[in-house]
PDB file of C-alpha atoms in Angstrom:
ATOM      1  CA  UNK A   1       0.000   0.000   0.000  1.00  0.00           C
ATOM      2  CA  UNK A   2       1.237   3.148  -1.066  1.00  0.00           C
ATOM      3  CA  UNK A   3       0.319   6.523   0.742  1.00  0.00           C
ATOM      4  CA  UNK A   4       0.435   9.149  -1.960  1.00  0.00           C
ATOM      5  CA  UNK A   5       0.756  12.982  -0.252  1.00  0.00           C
ATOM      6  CA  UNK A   6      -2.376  14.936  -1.331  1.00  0.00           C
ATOM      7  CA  UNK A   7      -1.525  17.345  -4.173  1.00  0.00           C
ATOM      8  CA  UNK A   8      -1.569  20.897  -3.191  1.00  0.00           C
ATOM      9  CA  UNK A   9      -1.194  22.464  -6.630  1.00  0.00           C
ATOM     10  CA  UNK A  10      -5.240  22.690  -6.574  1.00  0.00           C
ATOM     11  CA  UNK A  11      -5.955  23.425  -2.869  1.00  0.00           C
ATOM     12  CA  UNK A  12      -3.969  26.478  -3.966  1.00  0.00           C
ATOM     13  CA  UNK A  13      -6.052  26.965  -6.969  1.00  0.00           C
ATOM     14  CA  UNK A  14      -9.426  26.676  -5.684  1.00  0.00           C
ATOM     15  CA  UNK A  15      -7.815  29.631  -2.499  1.00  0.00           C
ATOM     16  CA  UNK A  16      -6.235  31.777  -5.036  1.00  0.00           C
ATOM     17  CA  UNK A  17      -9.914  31.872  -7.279  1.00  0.00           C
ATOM     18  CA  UNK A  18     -11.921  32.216  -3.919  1.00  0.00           C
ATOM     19  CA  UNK A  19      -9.916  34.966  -3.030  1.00  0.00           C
ATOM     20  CA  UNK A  20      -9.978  37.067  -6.476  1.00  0.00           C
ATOM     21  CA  UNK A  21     -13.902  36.496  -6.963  1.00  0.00           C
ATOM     22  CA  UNK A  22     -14.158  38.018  -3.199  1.00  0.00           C
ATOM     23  CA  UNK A  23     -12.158  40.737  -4.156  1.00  0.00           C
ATOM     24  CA  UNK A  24     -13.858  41.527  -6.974  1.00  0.00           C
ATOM     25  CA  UNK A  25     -17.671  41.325  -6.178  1.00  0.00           C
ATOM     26  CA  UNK A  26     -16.538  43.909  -3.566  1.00  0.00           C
ATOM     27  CA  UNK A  27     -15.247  46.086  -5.598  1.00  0.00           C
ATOM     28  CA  UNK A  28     -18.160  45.895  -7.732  1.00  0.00           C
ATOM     29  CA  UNK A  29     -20.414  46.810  -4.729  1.00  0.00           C
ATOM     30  CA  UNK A  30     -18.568  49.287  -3.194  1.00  0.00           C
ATOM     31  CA  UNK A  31     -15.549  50.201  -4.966  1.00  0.00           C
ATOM     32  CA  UNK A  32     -14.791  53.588  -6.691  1.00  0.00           C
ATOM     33  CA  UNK A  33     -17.145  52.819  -9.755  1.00  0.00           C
ATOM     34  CA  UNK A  34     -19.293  49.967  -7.809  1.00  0.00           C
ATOM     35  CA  UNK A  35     -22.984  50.036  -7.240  1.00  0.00           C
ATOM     36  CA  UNK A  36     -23.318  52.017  -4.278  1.00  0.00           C
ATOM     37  CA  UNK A  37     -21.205  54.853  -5.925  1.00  0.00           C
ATOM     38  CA  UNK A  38     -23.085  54.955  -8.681  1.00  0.00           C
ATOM     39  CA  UNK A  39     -26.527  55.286  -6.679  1.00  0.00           C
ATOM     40  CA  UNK A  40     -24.778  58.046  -4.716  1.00  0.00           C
ATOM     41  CA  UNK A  41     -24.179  60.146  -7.438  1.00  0.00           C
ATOM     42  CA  UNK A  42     -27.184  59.792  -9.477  1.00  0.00           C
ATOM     43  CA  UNK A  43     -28.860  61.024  -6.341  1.00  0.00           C
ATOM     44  CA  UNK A  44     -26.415  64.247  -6.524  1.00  0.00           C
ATOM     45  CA  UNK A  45     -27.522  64.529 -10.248  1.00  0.00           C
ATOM     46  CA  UNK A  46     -30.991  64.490  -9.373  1.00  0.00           C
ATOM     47  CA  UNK A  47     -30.411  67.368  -6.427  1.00  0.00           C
ATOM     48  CA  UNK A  48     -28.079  69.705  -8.881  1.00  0.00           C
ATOM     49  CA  UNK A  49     -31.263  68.953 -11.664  1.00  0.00           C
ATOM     50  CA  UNK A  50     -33.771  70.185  -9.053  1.00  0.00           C
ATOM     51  CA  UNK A  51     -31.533  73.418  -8.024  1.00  0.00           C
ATOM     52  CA  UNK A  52     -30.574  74.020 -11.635  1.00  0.00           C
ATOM     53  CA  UNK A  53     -34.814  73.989 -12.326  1.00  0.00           C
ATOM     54  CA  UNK A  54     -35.617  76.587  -9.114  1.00  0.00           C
ATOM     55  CA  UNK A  55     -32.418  78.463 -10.887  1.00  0.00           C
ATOM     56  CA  UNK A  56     -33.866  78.591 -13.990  1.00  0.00           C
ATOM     57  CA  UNK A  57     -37.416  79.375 -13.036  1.00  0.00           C
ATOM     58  CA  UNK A  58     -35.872  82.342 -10.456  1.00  0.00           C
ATOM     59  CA  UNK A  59     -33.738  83.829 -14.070  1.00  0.00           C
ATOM     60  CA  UNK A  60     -37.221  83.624 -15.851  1.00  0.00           C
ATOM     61  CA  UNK A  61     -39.241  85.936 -13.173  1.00  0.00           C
ATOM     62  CA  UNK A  62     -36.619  88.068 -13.114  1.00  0.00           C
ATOM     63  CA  UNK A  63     -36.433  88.295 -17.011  1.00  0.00           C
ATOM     64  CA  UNK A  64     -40.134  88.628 -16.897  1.00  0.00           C
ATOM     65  CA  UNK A  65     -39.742  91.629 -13.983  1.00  0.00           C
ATOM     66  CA  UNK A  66     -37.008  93.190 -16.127  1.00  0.00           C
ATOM     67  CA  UNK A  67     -38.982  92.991 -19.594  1.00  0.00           C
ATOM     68  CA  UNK A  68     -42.338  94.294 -17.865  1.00  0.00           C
ATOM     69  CA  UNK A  69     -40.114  97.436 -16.760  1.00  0.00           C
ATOM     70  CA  UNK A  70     -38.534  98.227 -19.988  1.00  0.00           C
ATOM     71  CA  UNK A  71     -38.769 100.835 -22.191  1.00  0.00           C
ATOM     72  CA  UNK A  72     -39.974  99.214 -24.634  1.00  0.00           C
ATOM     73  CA  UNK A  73     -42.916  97.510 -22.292  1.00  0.00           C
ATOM     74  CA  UNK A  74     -43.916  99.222 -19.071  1.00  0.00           C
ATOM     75  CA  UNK A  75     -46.116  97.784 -16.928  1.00  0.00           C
ATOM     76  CA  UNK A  76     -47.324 100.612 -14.751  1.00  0.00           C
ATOM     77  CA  UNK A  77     -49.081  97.973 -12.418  1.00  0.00           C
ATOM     78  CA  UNK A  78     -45.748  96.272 -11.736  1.00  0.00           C
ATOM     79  CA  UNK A  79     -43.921 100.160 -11.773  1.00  0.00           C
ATOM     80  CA  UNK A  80     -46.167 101.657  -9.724  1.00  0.00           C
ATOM     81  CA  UNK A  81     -45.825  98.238  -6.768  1.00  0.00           C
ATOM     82  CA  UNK A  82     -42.847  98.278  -6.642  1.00  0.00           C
ATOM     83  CA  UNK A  83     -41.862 102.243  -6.096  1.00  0.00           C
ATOM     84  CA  UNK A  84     -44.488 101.580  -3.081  1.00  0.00           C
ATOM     85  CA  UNK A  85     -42.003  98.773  -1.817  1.00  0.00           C
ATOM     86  CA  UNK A  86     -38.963 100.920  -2.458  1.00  0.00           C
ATOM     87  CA  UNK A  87     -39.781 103.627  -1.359  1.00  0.00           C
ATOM     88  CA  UNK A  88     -42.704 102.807   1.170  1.00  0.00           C
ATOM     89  CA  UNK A  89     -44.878 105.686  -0.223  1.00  0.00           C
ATOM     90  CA  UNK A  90     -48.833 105.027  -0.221  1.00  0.00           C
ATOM     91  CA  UNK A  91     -51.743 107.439  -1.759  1.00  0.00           C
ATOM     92  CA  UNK A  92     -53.868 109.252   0.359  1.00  0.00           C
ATOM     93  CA  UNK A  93     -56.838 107.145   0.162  1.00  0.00           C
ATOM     94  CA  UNK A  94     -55.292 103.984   1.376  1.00  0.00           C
ATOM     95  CA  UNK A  95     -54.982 102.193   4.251  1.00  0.00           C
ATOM     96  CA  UNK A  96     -51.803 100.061   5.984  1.00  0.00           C
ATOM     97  CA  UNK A  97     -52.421  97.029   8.265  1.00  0.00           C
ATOM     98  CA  UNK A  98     -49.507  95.688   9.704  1.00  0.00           C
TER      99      UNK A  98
END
C-alpha cells in the first residue's frame, strides 16, 4: 500500500480563485465605480437637476420683472408696486395694516 501525499497544486487553486472572486464582487459593490457609488451620485444629479430647475425658473421671473419694466414695455401695475415697496410711499386714500 502506497500513501500518496495529497496534491496541493489545486488546494492552492481553488484559495487563489476564492480569493480574487471576493475581491472583486466587492469592488463591484462598493468600490470607486461599484454600485453604491453609482446610486450616490445619481442622487447628486438628481439634487443639482432640481436646483438648476428653481435656478432657472428664479432667471425667468426676473427676465419677466425686467422685460415688464422696460422701455420698450412698461407695466405701470408692476412700476407703480414696486416704487411703493422701495420707497414705502402710499396714496392718500389707502390704508396700511400691519
Amino acid at each position: 500500500m502506497v500513501m500518496r501525499r495529497p496534491t496541493i497544486g489545486p488546494l492552492i487553486f481553488v484559495t487563489v480563485a476564492v480569493v480574487l472572486g471576493a475581491y472583486f464582487a466587492f469592488a463591484a459593490v462598493q468600490g470607486r465605480y461599484g454600485i453604491l457609488s453609482r446610486v450616490q451620485i445619481e442622487a447628486e444629479i438628481d439634487a443639482k437637476r432640481a436646483e438648476r430647475d428653481a435656478l432657472r425658473a428664479k432667471v425667468d421671473r426676473m427676465a419677466n420683472l425686467t422685460h415688464r419694466l422696460s422701455d420698450d414695455y412698461l407695466d405701470l401695475d408692476l412700476l407703480d408696486s414696486r416704487a411703493r415697496e422701495v420707497l414705502g410711499a402710499m396714496r392718500s386714500d389707502e390704508i396700511v395694516i400691519r
